Coordinates of C-alpha atoms (C1' of nucleotides) in Angstrom, one line a residue:
Chain S
M1 CA 126.3 105.3 83.3
A2 CA 124.4 105.4 86.5
E3 CA 120.9 105.7 85.1
P4 CA 120.5 105.7 81.4
S5 CA 116.8 105.0 81.8
T6 CA 114.1 106.3 79.5
R7 CA 111.7 108.4 81.5
T8 CA 108.7 107.7 79.2
V9 CA 109.0 103.9 79.6
E10 CA 109.6 104.1 83.3
R11 CA 106.4 106.1 83.6
A12 CA 104.4 103.7 81.5
L13 CA 105.6 100.7 83.5
Q14 CA 104.8 102.5 86.7
L15 CA 101.3 103.1 85.4
L16 CA 101.0 99.5 84.4
G17 CA 102.1 98.5 87.9
S18 CA 99.5 100.8 89.5
V19 CA 96.7 99.3 87.4
C20 CA 97.7 95.8 88.2
D21 CA 98.1 96.5 91.9
A22 CA 94.7 98.2 92.2
G23 CA 92.8 95.8 89.9
F24 CA 91.1 98.7 88.3
L25 CA 91.9 102.4 88.2
T26 CA 90.3 105.5 86.8
L27 CA 92.4 107.8 84.7
A28 CA 92.5 110.5 87.4
D29 CA 93.4 108.0 90.1
A30 CA 96.2 106.5 88.0
A31 CA 97.5 110.0 87.2
R32 CA 97.5 110.9 90.9
G33 CA 99.1 107.7 92.0
T34 CA 102.0 108.1 89.7
E35 CA 102.2 111.9 89.9
L36 CA 101.7 112.4 86.2
S37 CA 99.7 115.1 84.5
A38 CA 96.4 113.8 83.2
S39 CA 97.3 114.3 79.6
T40 CA 100.5 112.3 80.0
A41 CA 98.8 109.5 81.9
L42 CA 96.1 109.3 79.3
R43 CA 98.6 109.1 76.4
L44 CA 100.6 106.4 78.1
L45 CA 97.6 104.4 79.2
R46 CA 96.4 104.5 75.6
T47 CA 99.7 103.1 74.4
L48 CA 99.5 100.4 77.0
E49 CA 95.9 99.7 75.9
S50 CA 96.7 99.4 72.3
A51 CA 99.4 96.9 73.1
G52 CA 96.9 94.9 75.2
F53 CA 98.6 95.5 78.5
V54 CA 95.6 97.2 80.0
R55 CA 92.0 97.5 78.8
K56 CA 89.1 99.7 79.6
D57 CA 86.1 98.1 81.2
D58 CA 82.5 99.0 80.6
E59 CA 82.6 101.8 83.1
G60 CA 85.7 103.3 81.5
A61 CA 88.1 102.3 84.2
Y62 CA 91.5 100.7 83.3
R63 CA 92.1 97.1 84.1
P64 CA 95.0 94.7 83.6
G65 CA 95.0 93.5 80.0
L66 CA 95.3 90.0 78.7
R67 CA 98.8 90.6 77.4
I68 CA 100.0 90.8 80.9
V69 CA 98.3 87.5 81.7
Q70 CA 99.9 85.9 78.7
L71 CA 103.4 87.2 79.3
G72 CA 103.2 86.3 83.0
A73 CA 102.2 82.8 82.3
Q74 CA 104.9 82.4 79.7
A75 CA 107.5 83.8 82.1
L76 CA 106.3 81.4 84.8
S77 CA 106.6 78.4 82.4
H78 CA 110.2 79.4 81.8
E79 CA 111.1 79.4 85.5
S80 CA 112.6 76.0 85.8
I81 CA 112.6 76.1 89.5
I82 CA 108.8 75.8 89.5
S83 CA 108.6 72.6 87.5
L84 CA 111.5 71.2 89.6
A85 CA 109.6 72.0 92.8
E86 CA 106.2 70.8 91.7
P87 CA 106.7 67.2 92.9
A88 CA 107.9 68.4 96.2
L89 CA 104.9 70.7 96.6
E90 CA 102.7 67.8 95.8
R91 CA 104.3 65.5 98.4
I92 CA 104.1 68.2 101.0
V93 CA 100.4 68.8 100.4
E94 CA 99.8 65.1 100.4
A95 CA 101.5 64.7 103.8
T96 CA 100.2 67.8 105.5
G97 CA 97.0 68.8 103.7
E98 CA 98.2 72.4 103.8
S99 CA 98.9 74.7 100.9
A100 CA 102.5 74.7 99.8
Y101 CA 104.4 77.5 98.0
V102 CA 107.6 78.4 96.2
N103 CA 109.0 81.8 97.0
V104 CA 111.8 83.8 95.5
R105 CA 113.3 87.2 96.2
A106 CA 111.3 89.8 94.4
H107 CA 112.8 92.5 92.3
H108 CA 114.2 95.2 94.7
G109 CA 111.5 97.8 94.5
P110 CA 110.3 100.7 96.6
G111 CA 109.6 99.8 100.2
G112 CA 112.5 97.6 100.8
E113 CA 113.2 94.0 99.9
H114 CA 110.3 91.6 99.4
G115 CA 109.7 87.9 98.7
L116 CA 107.4 86.8 96.0
Y117 CA 105.1 83.8 95.8
I118 CA 105.6 82.2 92.4
A119 CA 103.9 78.8 92.7
M120 CA 101.4 77.0 94.8
R121 CA 99.9 73.7 95.4
E122 CA 96.5 73.9 97.1
G123 CA 95.9 72.2 100.4
T124 CA 93.2 69.6 100.8
H125 CA 91.7 70.8 104.1
S126 CA 88.4 72.5 103.7
V127 CA 89.6 75.4 105.7
R128 CA 92.8 76.2 103.8
H129 CA 94.9 79.1 102.7
S130 CA 93.9 80.5 99.3
S131 CA 96.3 81.4 96.6
W132 CA 99.0 84.0 97.3
V133 CA 100.7 83.6 93.9
G134 CA 101.8 87.0 92.7
R135 CA 101.7 88.4 96.2
T136 CA 104.8 89.9 97.8
V137 CA 105.7 89.8 101.5
P138 CA 108.2 91.8 103.4
M139 CA 111.5 90.1 104.2
E140 CA 111.2 90.9 107.9
G141 CA 108.5 89.1 109.8
S142 CA 107.8 86.4 107.3
A143 CA 109.1 82.9 107.4
S144 CA 110.0 82.8 103.7
G145 CA 111.6 86.2 104.0
A146 CA 113.9 85.0 106.7
V147 CA 115.1 81.9 104.8
L148 CA 115.5 84.0 101.6
S149 CA 117.7 86.4 103.5
G150 CA 119.9 83.5 104.6
K151 CA 118.8 83.6 108.2
T152 CA 118.0 79.9 108.6
P153 CA 118.9 78.4 111.9
K154 CA 120.6 75.0 112.1
A155 CA 117.3 73.2 112.3
G156 CA 117.0 74.0 108.6
Y157 CA 113.6 75.7 108.7
V158 CA 111.9 78.9 110.0
V159 CA 108.6 79.1 111.7
V160 CA 106.6 82.4 112.0
D161 CA 103.3 82.4 113.8
R162 CA 101.0 85.3 113.1
G163 CA 103.6 87.2 111.0
V164 CA 102.2 88.7 107.9
E165 CA 98.6 87.8 108.7
A166 CA 96.8 87.1 111.9
D167 CA 95.9 83.5 112.8
V168 CA 98.3 82.1 110.2
T169 CA 101.5 80.2 110.7
A170 CA 104.1 79.9 108.0
I171 CA 107.0 77.4 107.9
A172 CA 109.8 77.8 105.3
A173 CA 113.0 76.2 104.3
P174 CA 115.7 77.4 101.9
I175 CA 116.8 76.0 98.6
A176 CA 120.4 77.1 98.7
V177 CA 123.4 76.5 96.5
E178 CA 127.1 76.9 97.4
M179 CA 128.9 79.6 95.5
H180 CA 132.4 78.9 94.3
A181 CA 135.1 81.3 93.2
P182 CA 136.8 80.5 89.8
D183 CA 139.5 78.7 91.7
G184 CA 137.1 76.4 93.4
T185 CA 137.0 77.7 96.9
T186 CA 133.5 78.1 98.5
T187 CA 132.6 81.7 98.8
G188 CA 129.3 81.3 100.6
T189 CA 125.8 80.1 99.9
R190 CA 123.1 81.7 97.8
V191 CA 119.4 81.1 98.4
I192 CA 117.7 80.7 95.1
A193 CA 114.2 80.0 96.4
A194 CA 112.2 78.9 99.4
L195 CA 109.7 76.2 100.0
S196 CA 107.0 77.0 102.5
I197 CA 103.6 76.1 103.8
V198 CA 101.0 78.5 105.2
A199 CA 98.3 77.2 107.5
P200 CA 95.8 78.4 110.0
S201 CA 97.5 78.6 113.4
Y202 CA 94.8 76.8 115.3
R203 CA 95.6 73.6 113.5
M204 CA 99.3 73.8 114.5
N205 CA 101.1 72.5 117.6
P206 CA 104.8 72.0 118.5
E207 CA 105.0 68.4 117.3
K208 CA 103.2 69.1 114.1
I209 CA 105.3 72.1 113.4
K210 CA 108.5 70.1 114.0
A211 CA 107.3 67.3 111.7
I212 CA 106.3 69.7 108.9
G213 CA 109.4 71.8 109.3
E214 CA 111.6 68.8 108.8
L215 CA 109.5 67.6 105.9
V216 CA 109.8 71.0 104.2
A217 CA 113.5 71.2 104.8
E218 CA 113.9 67.7 103.3
E219 CA 111.9 68.5 100.3
A220 CA 113.8 71.7 99.8
H221 CA 116.9 69.6 99.7
N222 CA 115.4 67.3 97.1
V223 CA 114.6 70.3 94.9
L224 CA 118.1 71.5 95.3
T225 CA 119.4 68.1 94.1
A226 CA 117.2 68.2 91.1
Y227 CA 118.3 71.7 90.4
Q228 CA 121.9 70.8 90.5
Q229 CA 121.4 67.8 88.3
E230 CA 119.9 70.1 85.6
N231 CA 122.6 72.7 85.7
Q232 CA 125.8 70.6 86.0
P233 CA 126.1 67.7 83.6
Chain T
M1 CA 93.1 111.0 67.3
A2 CA 93.9 107.9 65.4
E3 CA 97.2 106.8 67.0
P4 CA 98.4 109.1 69.8
S5 CA 100.8 106.3 70.9
T6 CA 104.2 107.0 72.2
R7 CA 106.8 105.2 70.1
T8 CA 109.3 104.7 72.9
V9 CA 106.8 102.8 75.0
E10 CA 105.6 100.8 72.1
R11 CA 109.1 99.7 71.4
A12 CA 109.8 98.8 75.0
L13 CA 106.7 96.7 75.2
Q14 CA 107.5 95.0 71.9
L15 CA 110.9 94.2 73.3
L16 CA 109.3 92.9 76.5
G17 CA 107.1 90.7 74.4
S18 CA 110.0 89.3 72.4
V19 CA 111.9 88.4 75.5
C20 CA 108.9 86.6 77.0
D21 CA 108.1 84.8 73.8
A22 CA 111.6 83.5 73.4
G23 CA 112.2 82.7 77.0
F24 CA 115.7 84.2 76.7
L25 CA 117.2 86.6 74.2
T26 CA 120.6 88.1 73.6
L27 CA 120.7 91.8 73.0
A28 CA 121.5 91.5 69.4
D29 CA 118.7 89.0 68.8
A30 CA 116.3 91.3 70.6
A31 CA 117.4 94.2 68.5
R32 CA 117.0 92.3 65.3
G33 CA 113.7 90.9 66.2
T34 CA 112.2 94.3 66.9
E35 CA 114.2 96.1 64.2
L36 CA 115.8 98.5 66.6
S37 CA 119.3 99.8 66.6
A38 CA 121.5 98.0 69.2
S39 CA 121.9 101.1 71.2
T40 CA 118.2 101.8 71.5
A41 CA 117.4 98.2 72.3
L42 CA 120.1 98.3 75.0
R43 CA 118.7 101.4 76.6
L44 CA 115.2 100.2 76.6
L45 CA 116.1 96.8 77.9
R46 CA 118.0 98.4 80.7
T47 CA 115.0 100.4 81.6
L48 CA 112.9 97.3 81.6
E49 CA 115.5 95.6 83.7
S50 CA 115.7 98.3 86.3
A51 CA 111.9 98.0 86.7
G52 CA 112.2 94.2 87.1
F53 CA 110.4 93.3 83.9
V54 CA 113.4 91.6 82.5
R55 CA 116.6 90.4 84.0
K56 CA 120.0 89.3 82.8
D57 CA 121.0 85.7 83.5
D58 CA 124.5 84.5 84.2
E59 CA 125.3 84.3 80.5
G60 CA 124.2 87.9 79.9
A61 CA 121.0 87.0 78.1
Y62 CA 117.8 88.8 78.9
R63 CA 115.0 86.8 80.5
P64 CA 111.5 87.6 81.7
G65 CA 111.7 89.3 85.1
L66 CA 109.8 88.6 88.2
R67 CA 107.7 91.7 87.9
I68 CA 106.0 90.2 84.9
V69 CA 105.3 87.1 86.8
Q70 CA 103.9 89.2 89.7
L71 CA 101.7 91.4 87.6
G72 CA 100.5 88.5 85.5
A73 CA 99.4 86.6 88.6
Q74 CA 97.7 89.7 90.0
A75 CA 95.9 90.2 86.7
L76 CA 94.8 86.6 86.7
S77 CA 93.4 86.8 90.2
H78 CA 91.3 89.8 89.1
E79 CA 89.7 87.8 86.2
S80 CA 86.5 86.7 87.9
I81 CA 85.7 84.3 85.2
I82 CA 88.5 82.1 86.3
S83 CA 87.3 81.6 89.9
L84 CA 83.8 81.1 88.6
A85 CA 85.0 78.4 86.2
E86 CA 87.2 76.6 88.6
P87 CA 84.5 74.2 90.0
A88 CA 83.4 73.4 86.4
L89 CA 87.0 72.6 85.4
E90 CA 87.3 70.4 88.4
R91 CA 84.2 68.5 87.6
I92 CA 85.2 68.0 84.0
V93 CA 88.6 66.6 85.0
E94 CA 87.0 64.4 87.6
A95 CA 84.6 63.0 85.0
T96 CA 86.9 62.7 82.1
G97 CA 90.5 62.6 83.4
E98 CA 91.5 65.0 80.7
S99 CA 93.0 68.5 81.2
A100 CA 90.4 71.2 81.0
Y101 CA 90.9 74.9 80.1
V102 CA 89.3 78.3 80.1
N103 CA 89.9 80.3 76.9
V104 CA 89.2 83.9 76.0
R105 CA 89.8 86.1 72.9
A106 CA 93.3 87.4 73.1
H107 CA 94.2 91.0 72.4
H108 CA 94.0 91.5 68.7
G109 CA 97.7 91.5 67.7
P110 CA 99.7 90.9 64.6
G111 CA 98.9 87.7 62.8
G112 CA 95.1 87.9 63.1
E113 CA 92.8 87.0 65.9
H114 CA 93.8 84.5 68.5
G115 CA 92.4 82.7 71.5
L116 CA 94.3 82.6 74.8
Y117 CA 94.4 79.9 77.5
I118 CA 94.0 81.6 80.8
A119 CA 93.3 78.7 83.2
M120 CA 93.8 75.0 83.4
R121 CA 93.0 72.1 85.6
E122 CA 95.4 69.2 85.0
G123 CA 94.0 65.9 83.9
T124 CA 94.6 62.7 85.9
H125 CA 95.6 60.3 83.1
S126 CA 99.3 59.6 83.1
V127 CA 99.5 60.5 79.4
R128 CA 98.0 63.9 79.6
H129 CA 98.1 67.3 78.0
S130 CA 100.6 69.6 79.8
S131 CA 99.9 73.2 80.5
W132 CA 99.0 75.6 77.7
V133 CA 98.2 78.5 80.0
G134 CA 99.6 81.7 78.4
R135 CA 99.6 80.1 75.0
T136 CA 97.6 81.6 72.1
V137 CA 96.0 79.6 69.3
P138 CA 94.7 80.8 66.0
M139 CA 90.9 81.3 65.8
E140 CA 90.7 79.2 62.7
G141 CA 91.3 75.5 63.0
S142 CA 90.9 75.3 66.8
A143 CA 87.9 74.2 68.7
S144 CA 88.1 77.0 71.2
G145 CA 88.7 79.5 68.5
A146 CA 85.5 78.4 66.7
V147 CA 83.3 78.8 69.8
L148 CA 85.0 82.1 70.7
S149 CA 84.1 83.3 67.2
G150 CA 80.5 82.4 67.8
K151 CA 80.5 79.5 65.3
T152 CA 79.0 77.0 67.6
P153 CA 76.5 74.5 66.0
K154 CA 73.2 73.6 67.6
A155 CA 74.8 70.7 69.5
G156 CA 76.4 73.3 71.7
Y157 CA 80.0 72.3 71.3
V158 CA 82.8 72.0 68.8
V159 CA 85.2 69.2 68.2
V160 CA 88.5 69.6 66.3
D161 CA 90.7 66.5 65.8
R162 CA 94.3 67.2 65.0
G163 CA 93.8 70.9 64.6
V164 CA 96.5 73.0 66.2
E165 CA 98.6 70.0 67.1
A166 CA 98.9 66.5 65.7
D167 CA 97.3 63.6 67.6
V168 CA 95.4 65.9 69.8
T169 CA 91.6 66.4 69.9
A170 CA 90.0 69.4 71.4
I171 CA 86.4 69.9 72.5
A172 CA 85.1 73.3 73.4
A173 CA 81.8 75.0 74.4
P174 CA 81.0 78.7 74.7
I175 CA 80.1 80.8 77.7
A176 CA 77.9 83.3 76.0
V177 CA 75.7 86.1 77.3
E178 CA 72.8 87.7 75.5
M179 CA 73.3 91.4 74.6
H180 CA 70.5 93.8 75.2
A181 CA 70.0 97.3 73.8
P182 CA 69.0 100.0 76.3
D183 CA 65.3 99.4 75.5
G184 CA 65.6 95.7 76.4
T185 CA 65.6 94.1 73.0
T186 CA 68.1 91.4 72.4
T187 CA 70.8 92.5 70.1
G188 CA 72.8 89.2 69.8
T189 CA 75.1 87.1 71.9
R190 CA 78.6 87.8 73.1
V191 CA 81.0 84.9 73.9
I192 CA 82.9 85.9 77.0
A193 CA 85.0 82.8 77.3
A194 CA 85.2 79.1 76.3
L195 CA 85.5 75.9 78.3
S196 CA 87.5 73.2 76.6
I197 CA 89.3 69.9 77.0
V198 CA 92.4 68.8 75.1
A199 CA 93.2 65.2 74.9
P200 CA 95.3 62.7 73.0
S201 CA 93.3 61.6 70.0
Y202 CA 93.9 57.9 70.4
R203 CA 91.9 58.0 73.6
M204 CA 88.8 59.4 71.9
N205 CA 85.9 57.8 70.0
P206 CA 82.5 59.0 68.8
E207 CA 80.6 58.1 71.9
K208 CA 83.2 59.5 74.3
I209 CA 83.4 62.7 72.3
K210 CA 79.6 63.1 72.4
A211 CA 79.6 62.5 76.2
I212 CA 82.4 64.9 76.8
G213 CA 81.0 67.5 74.5
E214 CA 77.7 67.5 76.3
L215 CA 79.4 67.6 79.6
V216 CA 81.5 70.6 78.6
A217 CA 78.5 72.4 77.2
E218 CA 76.6 71.8 80.3
E219 CA 79.4 73.0 82.6
A220 CA 79.8 76.1 80.4
H221 CA 76.2 76.8 81.0
N222 CA 76.7 76.4 84.7
V223 CA 79.6 78.9 84.6
L224 CA 77.3 81.3 82.7
T225 CA 74.7 81.1 85.4
A226 CA 77.3 81.8 88.1
Y227 CA 78.6 84.7 86.1
Q228 CA 75.1 86.3 85.7
Q229 CA 74.4 85.9 89.3
E230 CA 77.5 87.9 90.2
N231 CA 76.8 90.7 87.7
Q232 CA 73.1 91.2 88.1
P233 CA 71.7 91.4 91.6
Chain K
dC1 C1' 72.6 127.9 88.8
dA2 C1' 77.4 128.0 90.1
dC3 C1' 80.8 124.6 91.2
dT4 C1' 83.8 120.8 91.0
dG5 C1' 86.1 116.8 89.0
dC6 C1' 86.6 114.0 85.1
dG7 C1' 88.1 112.7 80.3
dT8 C1' 89.7 114.7 76.4
dT9 C1' 92.2 117.7 72.9
dT10 C1' 95.4 121.3 71.4
dC11 C1' 99.8 123.3 71.1
dA12 C1' 104.3 125.7 71.7
dC13 C1' 108.5 124.5 74.2
dT14 C1' 112.4 122.1 74.5
dT15 C1' 113.7 118.1 76.7
dA16 C1' 114.9 113.7 76.1
dT17 C1' 115.1 109.9 72.6
dT18 C1' 117.6 108.5 68.7
dG19 C1' 121.0 105.9 65.6
dA20 C1' 125.4 106.2 63.3
dA21 C1' 129.9 105.8 64.5
dA22 C1' 133.7 104.3 67.2
dC23 C1' 135.8 101.1 70.8
dG24 C1' 137.2 96.9 73.2
dT25 C1' 136.7 92.1 73.6
dG26 C1' 136.0 87.6 72.6
dT27 C1' 135.2 84.0 69.1
dA28 C1' 135.2 82.0 64.6
dT29 C1' 137.7 81.8 60.0
dT30 C1' 141.8 81.8 57.1
Chain R
dA1 C1' 149.0 83.7 64.2
dA2 C1' 146.8 86.9 61.9
dT3 C1' 142.3 88.3 60.2
dA4 C1' 137.6 89.0 60.2
dC5 C1' 133.4 89.2 62.4
dA6 C1' 129.8 89.8 65.9
dC7 C1' 128.6 91.3 70.2
dG8 C1' 127.9 94.6 74.1
dT9 C1' 128.9 99.1 75.2
dT10 C1' 129.6 104.3 75.1
dT11 C1' 129.6 108.9 73.0
dC12 C1' 127.4 112.6 70.8
dA13 C1' 125.1 115.9 67.8
dA14 C1' 120.4 116.4 65.3
dT15 C1' 116.0 116.7 65.9
dA16 C1' 112.1 114.0 66.5
dA17 C1' 109.1 113.3 70.1
dG18 C1' 107.2 113.7 74.8
dT19 C1' 105.5 117.2 77.9
dG20 C1' 102.1 119.8 80.7
dA21 C1' 99.4 124.0 81.1
dA22 C1' 95.4 125.6 79.4
dA23 C1' 90.9 125.2 77.5
dC24 C1' 86.6 122.5 76.4
dG25 C1' 82.4 119.7 77.1
dC26 C1' 80.1 117.0 80.2
dA27 C1' 78.0 115.0 84.3
dG28 C1' 77.1 115.0 88.9
dT29 C1' 76.4 117.9 93.3
dG30 C1' 75.3 121.5 96.7

DNA sequence: CACTGCGTTTCACTTATTGAAACGTGTATT
DNA sequence: AATACACGTTTCAATAAGTGAAACGCAGTG
């Protein structure tokens, strides 16, 4: 029962991922990237196309289709953590002017574990961080990755300067629930998401970082409270 | 060469769509909804799961996975029309306080043609229309559907009161480019997207509708100009 | 003009998908 | 309690269905 996966579907999904990653791909490129024969790639891409998951542009290249957009938006709307976190994001932006994000652990894919940005509230500064929603970041070397891994110091937040991108500072705090065994004993904590801000480093300084870090940690706790209220009564 | 589609993949994608539509689905429900045998549905769902496109929640039901969220966000970021339309959405919201949207024709699926909401800017009124991004609406009976079909009157915008939802008024205007044959003659127009606002009907009146309609039509034209600048030089 | 790479189609091989059946379990029904 | 039912899961033999090498036409290149 190790891997009762269907190869055809796996290949098709891989193809779909390639197209979305690249933005647009020619048939030959897609076939090379997934190590499929051209005929197989063509057949699968056509299937994806007829279902609306990819489409061919004017130049004949394959692009992400609208069905992906639709399903992605639907999926997002079903992620309750996002709507719960939205007020917190808004308050963080209001207080700091920087873009604020919600991160979760991404599906464990090739290349190790990653975090995924699933929601954002844009900052108000004219020089601000543009959207990273949909982007993944490695767990090591990123602030949100650290808190998602459970490596949060007692301060309650993590700061990473120039981690995943130069000249950018990230501050993240975990939204973590306690896990209980059936008998009620606490078995540890599980980080369900992270709240983070991403800002140009030149605008930061130790005091500001401390203030923002404490704010993010506090808001993360507020989100946790809202989350528990929704899942307990 | 009519339909060289692979059945396995079609079924898997259908399953994926069901899960995303429903938000969460039990195996038996998914199998029923797609008319697959339980064993086949299980195998395919497991394949989707191992690729991160669906996941099982604590109760064992299937939910949309994070991979869908990721690919959807990536796909959205590659839709240039959205970034081009964002300033227009912002101005519309600023001027009217109502939520503003970008619509496109959805992939032609079962149940006739539909429009798809792909971007939104939230209104500022406290009673406002919440997000419809990812939602589809029938072409008939909706304002955005009408303009996407090319049925825009000379006024330049379409108003539908209580069309797809009770107590809601929608106003839409087309973003349309002229089509040219290789020899340069105009062969017609193609609507690439629609700009629209959706608001509670009680807040509307003839003068307001006229003002908003003209604003939306004007902004749609602004987006068109930006679009042409990007695709011509 | 020969050459290379692309998108496409064809086709024989057999691999890999399929669905009925059977099983264990938990939840309604009687 | 005993029965019936629905769900998730596994097994397995039949064969439907996916596969890739090869060949084709076309366009761009040296």
